[in-house]
Amino acid sequence: MLRYLTSGESHGEALIGIVEGMPAGVPVTRPMIDEQLARRWLGFGRGGRAKFETDQVHIYSGIRFSKTMGGPIAMRLDNAAYRKDKSGWPDVMAIDGDGDGVEKITLPRPGHADLTGAQKYGLDDIRPVIDRSSARETAMRVACCSLARVFLRELGIQVGSHVTRIGEVGYDSPTEYAHHLKGIESAGAESINPDADASEVRMLDGDLTRECIEHIKAVKKGGDSLGGVYEVIVTGVPVGLGSFVQWDRKLDARLGRAILSIQAQKGVEIGDGIAAASERGSRVHDPISAGDRREFPRTRNRAGGIEGGMSNGMPIIVRGFMKPIPTLIKPLGTADMATGEQQPTRYERSDVTSVPAASTVAEAVVAMEIANAVLEKFGGDSLDEIRARIGR
Ligand SMILES: Cc1cc2nc3c(=O)[nH]c(=O)nc-3n(C[C@H](O)[C@H](O)[C@H](O)COP(=O)(O)O)c2cc1C
């Protein structure tokens, strides 16, 4: 099984990641990972950090001569924020000493991990919570999961995504953007990424992109923030990943957990699951066509490629729903943890919206889940062995 762990604080020296279980023989280069890290910085409405973080991965183990060796892969990403002149972060995040003279943060932001995190860990300073709960951590997650993406690509399985809504601007139904996804099954899901990445909000429609940018500008002016919706698509998926036989083997459940594990993601939809709740069964379920006794095509894919917790061979469609960013320029009510007094919130450098970035993180975590499900079904210690088993 593939598993990974991340470590590191947003303003500490670096993020660290370890990926274990990657088969041998997968071709991996540093630019392949850096390319995905750069995509995580995409999006209109990002805060100042996007301008100076370069995110170039350092690899310490598990890869030799541009191929995985089968052992654990250890990686590091430096935080440029920590090294910035006069940033003060080396003092604020010092490993040694007693923190004498470092300001304590005592005003928790509503909607963030601040208050509950400080209560849970018995802290009189919110800084440790701010720094570890921050979505800076997703940079290392993207690095770790990029390896899974490369592995899948070798097997003809591709992952792509696009944003379908930011705040009040977006599509009301998937039929409105279906024309942008025509031919995606044969072209592969990654074929939509260049167009999505070229849009400042990762949307496939030029008019909506412009509308979204105006919306973000107006909301920023009011000191507020926005959430939104994105869609992750996986093509080339073999039939039978995941299983109906046990709750924790269901592929849809595993994808749901992966999406909800990303900071600020509050909803997941598989296929047209949310709309389906208010429609009739005859419109929702995908008819099965005559087949060659091995493959049976579907006339539509409202199930999003998963039935009974298993991939059915159609593209997998997962939508993620992100809440508005909790850090606001416009103050909200909070209480000072030190005095108990009511206070306005303090502002910490922040994005207005991060839905475009979240969509790229979602691609990454979905890739990791699919790669795991592939390994579970087909097994194998090397790419060649898995290729032979899967017949690709
Ligand atoms: C890519 C990405 C970027 C984010 N950027 C910010 C940010 O700049 N400021 C902020 O307050 N929250 C940001 N968040 C959201 C917080 O990390 C998240 O709301 C917080 O950790 C609390 O967790 P919860 O929303 O899952 O309950 C971001 C989330 C993602 C996925």
Coordinates of C-alpha atoms and ligand atoms in Angstrom, one line a residue:
M1 CA 0.0 0.0 0.0
L2 CA 1.0 3.5 -0.7
R3 CA 1.1 5.9 2.3
Y4 CA 2.6 9.3 3.0
L5 CA 3.2 11.6 5.8
T6 CA 4.0 15.3 5.8
S7 CA 5.7 17.4 8.5
G8 CA 6.5 21.1 8.8
E9 CA 5.0 24.5 9.7
S10 CA 4.0 27.2 7.4
H11 CA 6.7 29.6 8.6
G12 CA 9.2 27.0 9.7
E13 CA 12.4 26.2 7.8
A14 CA 11.0 23.5 5.5
L15 CA 8.3 21.0 4.8
I16 CA 9.2 17.3 4.9
G17 CA 7.4 14.4 3.2
I18 CA 7.9 10.6 3.0
V19 CA 6.1 8.4 0.6
E20 CA 6.3 4.6 1.1
G21 CA 5.0 1.8 -1.1
M22 CA 5.8 3.3 -4.5
P23 CA 6.7 0.4 -6.9
A24 CA 10.2 0.3 -8.5
G25 CA 10.8 1.5 -12.0
V26 CA 8.5 4.5 -12.1
P27 CA 10.2 7.3 -14.0
V28 CA 10.3 10.4 -11.8
T29 CA 12.2 13.6 -12.3
R30 CA 12.3 16.7 -10.1
P31 CA 10.7 18.9 -12.8
M32 CA 7.7 16.6 -12.8
I33 CA 7.1 17.4 -9.2
D34 CA 8.0 21.1 -9.5
E35 CA 5.5 21.4 -12.3
Q36 CA 2.7 20.3 -10.0
L37 CA 4.0 22.5 -7.2
A38 CA 3.8 25.5 -9.5
R39 CA 0.2 24.7 -10.4
R40 CA -0.7 24.9 -6.7
W41 CA 0.2 28.6 -6.8
L42 CA -2.2 29.3 -9.6
G43 CA -5.2 31.5 -9.2
F44 CA -6.4 35.1 -9.0
G45 CA -7.0 36.1 -5.4
R46 CA -3.9 34.5 -3.9
G47 CA -2.1 36.4 -1.1
G48 CA 1.5 37.8 -1.4
R49 CA 3.2 34.5 -0.6
A50 CA 2.5 33.2 -4.2
K51 CA 4.9 35.9 -5.4
F52 CA 8.0 34.7 -3.7
E53 CA 7.7 31.0 -2.9
T54 CA 9.4 29.0 -5.6
D55 CA 8.8 25.4 -4.3
Q56 CA 11.5 23.4 -5.8
V57 CA 11.6 19.9 -4.4
H58 CA 14.7 18.3 -2.8
I59 CA 14.8 14.5 -3.0
Y60 CA 16.9 12.5 -0.6
S61 CA 16.0 8.9 -1.1
G62 CA 14.1 6.3 -3.0
I63 CA 15.0 7.6 -6.5
R64 CA 18.1 6.7 -8.5
F65 CA 18.9 7.6 -12.1
S66 CA 15.4 9.2 -12.5
K67 CA 13.5 6.0 -11.4
T68 CA 11.9 4.9 -8.2
M69 CA 13.8 2.1 -6.4
G70 CA 10.9 0.7 -4.4
G71 CA 12.1 2.2 -1.1
P72 CA 10.7 5.2 0.8
I73 CA 11.0 8.5 -1.0
A74 CA 12.0 11.4 1.3
M75 CA 11.5 15.0 0.1
R76 CA 12.0 18.5 1.4
L77 CA 10.5 21.9 0.4
D78 CA 12.0 25.0 1.8
N79 CA 9.8 27.9 3.0
A80 CA 11.1 31.0 1.3
A81 CA 9.0 33.0 3.9
Y82 CA 11.4 31.7 6.6
R83 CA 14.5 32.9 4.7
K84 CA 13.1 36.3 3.7
D85 CA 15.3 39.1 5.0
K86 CA 13.9 40.7 8.1
S87 CA 11.0 38.2 8.2
G88 CA 11.6 37.4 11.8
W89 CA 10.4 33.9 11.3
P90 CA 13.6 32.1 12.4
D91 CA 13.0 33.8 15.8
V92 CA 9.3 33.2 15.9
M93 CA 9.7 29.5 14.9
A94 CA 13.0 28.9 16.7
I95 CA 13.6 25.2 17.6
D96 CA 15.8 26.2 20.6
G97 CA 15.4 28.8 23.4
D98 CA 12.3 29.7 25.3
G99 CA 10.5 32.2 23.0
D100 CA 11.3 35.1 25.3
G101 CA 10.3 38.3 23.5
V102 CA 8.3 36.6 20.8
E103 CA 4.7 38.0 20.6
K104 CA 2.0 35.6 21.6
I105 CA -1.1 35.4 19.3
T106 CA -4.2 35.3 21.4
L107 CA -7.0 36.4 19.0
P108 CA -8.4 33.3 17.3
R109 CA -9.9 33.6 13.8
P110 CA -13.5 32.3 13.5
G111 CA -13.6 29.5 10.9
H112 CA -10.0 28.5 11.4
A113 CA -8.4 25.9 13.6
D114 CA -7.1 28.6 16.0
L115 CA -9.4 28.5 19.1
T116 CA -10.1 24.8 19.2
G117 CA -6.5 23.9 18.4
A118 CA -5.2 26.1 21.2
Q119 CA -7.8 24.6 23.6
K120 CA -7.0 21.1 22.5
Y121 CA -3.2 21.4 22.9
G122 CA -3.4 23.6 26.0
L123 CA -1.6 26.5 24.3
D124 CA -1.6 30.2 25.4
D125 CA -0.2 31.2 22.0
I126 CA -2.1 30.3 18.8
R127 CA 1.0 30.4 16.6
P128 CA 1.7 26.6 16.6
V129 CA -1.9 26.0 15.5
I130 CA -1.8 28.7 12.8
D131 CA 1.4 27.3 11.4
R132 CA 0.5 23.6 11.2
S133 CA -3.2 23.9 10.2
S134 CA -2.2 26.3 7.4
A135 CA -2.7 25.0 3.8
R136 CA 1.0 25.6 3.2
E137 CA 1.1 21.9 4.2
T138 CA -0.6 21.0 0.9
A139 CA 2.6 21.9 -0.9
M140 CA 4.2 18.8 0.5
R141 CA 1.0 16.8 -0.1
V142 CA 1.1 17.8 -3.8
A143 CA 4.8 16.7 -3.9
C144 CA 4.0 13.3 -2.4
C145 CA 1.0 12.7 -4.5
S146 CA 2.7 13.8 -7.7
L147 CA 4.5 10.5 -7.5
A148 CA 1.2 8.7 -7.6
R149 CA 0.1 10.8 -10.6
V150 CA 3.3 9.8 -12.5
F151 CA 2.7 6.1 -11.7
L152 CA -0.9 6.3 -12.9
R153 CA 0.1 8.1 -16.1
E154 CA 2.4 5.2 -16.9
L155 CA -0.7 3.0 -16.8
G156 CA -2.8 5.3 -19.0
I157 CA -4.7 6.7 -16.0
Q158 CA -4.9 10.5 -16.0
V159 CA -6.2 13.1 -13.5
G160 CA -7.4 16.6 -14.4
S161 CA -9.5 19.3 -12.9
H162 CA -11.2 22.6 -13.5
V163 CA -13.1 25.1 -11.3
T164 CA -16.9 25.3 -11.8
R165 CA -17.8 28.0 -9.3
I166 CA -16.2 30.8 -7.2
G167 CA -18.7 32.3 -4.8
E168 CA -21.7 33.6 -6.7
V169 CA -20.3 33.0 -10.2
G170 CA -20.3 29.6 -11.8
Y171 CA -22.3 26.9 -13.6
D172 CA -25.6 25.7 -12.2
S173 CA -25.4 22.3 -13.8
P174 CA -22.7 20.1 -15.4
T175 CA -24.6 20.2 -18.7
E176 CA -23.6 23.9 -19.0
Y177 CA -19.9 22.9 -19.4
A178 CA -20.2 19.4 -21.0
H179 CA -19.1 20.8 -24.3
H180 CA -15.7 21.7 -22.8
L181 CA -15.2 18.1 -21.8
K182 CA -16.1 16.5 -25.1
G183 CA -13.6 13.8 -26.1
I184 CA -11.9 13.8 -22.7
E185 CA -12.2 10.0 -22.4
S186 CA -9.9 9.4 -25.4
A187 CA -7.7 12.5 -24.9
G188 CA -7.2 11.8 -21.2
A189 CA -8.2 13.9 -18.2
E190 CA -4.9 15.8 -18.2
S191 CA -5.8 17.3 -21.6
I192 CA -8.1 19.8 -19.8
N193 CA -5.4 21.1 -17.5
P194 CA -3.6 23.4 -19.9
D195 CA -6.8 25.3 -20.7
A196 CA -7.8 25.4 -17.0
D197 CA -4.3 26.5 -15.9
A198 CA -4.4 29.3 -18.5
S199 CA -7.4 30.8 -16.9
E200 CA -6.7 32.9 -13.8
V201 CA -9.4 31.0 -11.9
R202 CA -8.8 27.6 -13.6
M203 CA -12.2 27.8 -15.4
L204 CA -12.7 26.4 -18.9
D205 CA -14.9 29.4 -20.0
G206 CA -13.4 32.8 -20.9
D207 CA -16.5 34.8 -20.0
L208 CA -16.9 33.1 -16.6
T209 CA -13.2 33.6 -15.9
R210 CA -13.7 37.4 -16.4
E211 CA -16.8 37.4 -14.3
C212 CA -15.1 35.6 -11.5
I213 CA -12.2 38.0 -11.5
E214 CA -14.5 40.9 -11.2
H215 CA -16.4 39.1 -8.4
I216 CA -13.1 38.4 -6.5
K217 CA -12.0 42.0 -6.9
A218 CA -15.3 43.3 -5.5
V219 CA -15.2 40.9 -2.6
K220 CA -11.6 41.8 -1.8
K221 CA -12.5 45.5 -1.8
G222 CA -15.1 44.7 0.9
G223 CA -12.4 42.9 2.9
D224 CA -14.2 39.6 2.5
S225 CA -13.4 36.1 1.1
L226 CA -14.9 33.4 -1.2
G227 CA -15.2 29.7 -1.6
G228 CA -16.3 27.6 -4.6
V229 CA -16.6 24.3 -6.4
Y230 CA -14.2 22.3 -8.6
E231 CA -14.4 19.0 -10.5
V232 CA -11.7 16.4 -10.6
I233 CA -11.9 13.9 -13.5
V234 CA -10.0 10.6 -13.7
T235 CA -9.8 8.8 -17.1
G236 CA -8.5 5.4 -18.1
V237 CA -9.7 3.8 -14.9
P238 CA -10.0 0.0 -15.0
V239 CA -13.2 -1.7 -13.8
G240 CA -13.3 -2.9 -10.2
L241 CA -11.1 -0.5 -8.2
G242 CA -12.4 -0.5 -4.6
S243 CA -15.0 -2.9 -3.4
F244 CA -18.6 -3.2 -2.1
V245 CA -17.7 -5.9 0.4
Q246 CA -16.5 -3.7 3.3
W247 CA -17.2 -0.1 4.2
D248 CA -13.6 1.0 4.2
R249 CA -12.8 -0.5 0.8
K250 CA -15.4 1.6 -1.0
L251 CA -13.7 3.8 -3.6
D252 CA -16.2 6.7 -3.2
A253 CA -15.8 6.7 0.5
R254 CA -12.0 6.8 0.2
L255 CA -12.1 9.7 -2.3
G256 CA -14.5 11.6 0.0
R257 CA -12.0 11.3 2.8
A258 CA -9.2 12.4 0.6
I259 CA -11.0 15.6 -0.5
L260 CA -12.3 16.4 3.0
S261 CA -8.7 16.0 4.3
I262 CA -7.8 19.2 2.4
Q263 CA -8.1 22.3 4.5
A264 CA -11.5 24.2 4.1
Q265 CA -13.1 21.5 1.9
K266 CA -16.6 21.0 3.3
G267 CA -18.4 18.9 0.8
V268 CA -17.8 16.2 -1.8
E269 CA -20.0 15.0 -4.6
I270 CA -19.5 11.8 -6.6
G271 CA -20.9 12.2 -10.1
D272 CA -24.2 14.1 -10.0
G273 CA -24.9 12.8 -6.4
I274 CA -26.2 16.1 -5.0
A275 CA -28.6 16.9 -7.8
A276 CA -29.6 13.2 -7.9
A277 CA -31.1 13.5 -4.5
S278 CA -34.0 15.6 -5.9
E279 CA -34.5 13.7 -9.2
R280 CA -36.2 10.5 -10.2
G281 CA -34.3 7.3 -10.5
S282 CA -35.0 6.9 -14.2
R283 CA -33.2 10.1 -14.9
V284 CA -30.3 9.4 -12.6
H285 CA -29.1 5.8 -13.2
D286 CA -26.9 5.2 -16.2
P287 CA -28.4 2.6 -18.6
I288 CA -26.2 -0.3 -19.5
S289 CA -25.8 -0.9 -23.3
A290 CA -25.2 -4.2 -25.1
G291 CA -21.5 -5.2 -24.9
D292 CA -19.0 -7.8 -25.9
R293 CA -19.6 -9.7 -22.7
R294 CA -16.5 -8.1 -21.1
E295 CA -17.3 -4.4 -21.5
F296 CA -20.7 -2.8 -21.4
P297 CA -20.8 0.8 -22.4
R298 CA -22.9 3.4 -20.7
T299 CA -25.0 6.0 -22.4
R300 CA -24.2 8.6 -19.7
N301 CA -22.1 8.9 -16.6
R302 CA -24.2 10.5 -13.9
A303 CA -22.8 8.0 -11.4
G304 CA -19.4 9.6 -11.8
G305 CA -17.7 6.3 -12.7
I306 CA -18.4 4.6 -9.4
E307 CA -21.2 2.1 -8.5
G308 CA -21.3 0.0 -5.4
G309 CA -18.0 1.5 -4.2
M310 CA -16.2 0.3 -7.3
S311 CA -14.9 2.0 -10.5
N312 CA -17.2 0.9 -13.4
G313 CA -14.8 1.9 -16.2
M314 CA -16.3 5.3 -16.9
P315 CA -14.4 8.5 -16.0
I316 CA -14.5 9.1 -12.3
I317 CA -16.0 12.5 -11.4
V318 CA -15.5 14.0 -7.9
R319 CA -16.5 17.5 -7.0
G320 CA -15.2 19.4 -4.0
F321 CA -16.9 22.2 -2.2
M322 CA -14.6 24.7 -0.5
K323 CA -15.8 27.2 2.1
P324 CA -14.7 30.9 2.0
I325 CA -11.2 31.6 3.4
P326 CA -11.5 32.2 7.1
T327 CA -8.9 35.0 7.4
L328 CA -10.7 38.3 6.6
I329 CA -9.5 41.8 6.2
K330 CA -12.9 42.9 7.5
P331 CA -12.8 42.1 11.2
L332 CA -15.2 39.5 12.7
G333 CA -16.0 39.2 16.3
T334 CA -13.6 37.1 18.4
A335 CA -12.4 37.0 22.0
D336 CA -8.9 37.5 23.4
M337 CA -7.8 34.1 24.8
A338 CA -5.6 35.8 27.4
T339 CA -8.2 38.2 28.8
G340 CA -11.5 36.7 27.7
E341 CA -12.5 40.2 26.3
Q342 CA -14.5 40.6 23.1
Q343 CA -12.2 41.9 20.3
P344 CA -12.1 42.3 16.5
T345 CA -10.0 39.6 14.7
R346 CA -6.5 40.4 13.6
Y347 CA -5.4 40.0 10.0
E348 CA -2.7 37.6 9.0
R349 CA -1.5 37.6 5.3
S350 CA -4.1 35.6 3.4
D351 CA -5.8 34.6 0.2
V352 CA -9.2 36.0 -0.8
T353 CA -10.0 32.8 -2.5
S354 CA -7.9 29.6 -3.0
V355 CA -10.4 27.5 -5.0
P356 CA -8.1 27.2 -8.1
A357 CA -5.2 26.0 -5.8
A358 CA -7.5 23.7 -3.9
S359 CA -8.5 22.1 -7.2
T360 CA -4.9 21.2 -8.0
V361 CA -4.4 19.8 -4.5
A362 CA -7.6 17.7 -5.0
E363 CA -6.2 16.3 -8.2
A364 CA -3.1 15.2 -6.2
V365 CA -5.0 13.5 -3.4
V366 CA -7.4 11.8 -5.8
A367 CA -4.3 10.5 -7.7
M368 CA -3.0 9.0 -4.5
E369 CA -6.3 7.2 -3.7
I370 CA -6.6 5.8 -7.2
A371 CA -3.0 4.7 -7.2
N372 CA -3.6 2.9 -4.0
A373 CA -6.7 1.2 -5.3
V374 CA -4.7 0.1 -8.4
L375 CA -2.0 -1.4 -6.2
E376 CA -4.6 -3.1 -4.0
K377 CA -6.3 -4.8 -7.0
F378 CA -3.3 -5.6 -9.2
G379 CA -0.4 -5.7 -6.7
G380 CA 3.2 -5.8 -7.9
D381 CA 6.5 -4.5 -6.8
S382 CA 7.7 -2.9 -10.1
L383 CA 6.0 -0.9 -12.8
D384 CA 6.7 -3.7 -15.3
E385 CA 5.0 -6.3 -13.1
I386 CA 1.9 -4.1 -12.6
R387 CA 1.8 -3.3 -16.3
A388 CA 1.7 -7.0 -17.1
R389 CA -1.0 -7.6 -14.6
I390 CA -3.2 -4.8 -15.7
G391 CA -2.5 -5.5 -19.4
R392 CA -1.3 -2.0 -20.3
Ligands
LIG1 C1 -4.9 25.9 -1.1 C2 -5.5 26.5 0.1 C3 -5.1 27.8 0.5 C4 -5.6 28.3 1.7 N1 -5.3 29.6 2.0 C5 -5.8 30.2 3.2 C6 -5.4 31.5 3.5 O1 -4.6 32.2 2.8 N2 -5.9 32.0 4.7 C7 -6.8 31.3 5.4 O2 -7.2 31.8 6.4 N3 -7.2 30.0 5.1 C8 -6.7 29.5 4.0 N4 -7.1 28.2 3.7 C9 -8.0 27.5 4.5 C10 -7.6 27.1 5.9 O3 -6.3 26.4 5.8 C11 -8.6 26.2 6.6 O4 -9.9 26.9 6.5 C12 -8.2 26.1 8.1 O5 -7.1 25.2 8.2 C13 -9.3 25.5 9.0 O6 -9.7 24.2 8.5 P1 -11.1 23.8 8.0 O7 -11.6 25.0 7.1 O8 -10.9 22.5 7.2 O9 -12.0 23.6 9.2 C14 -6.6 27.6 2.5 C15 -6.9 26.3 2.1 C16 -6.4 25.8 0.9 C17 -6.9 24.4 0.5

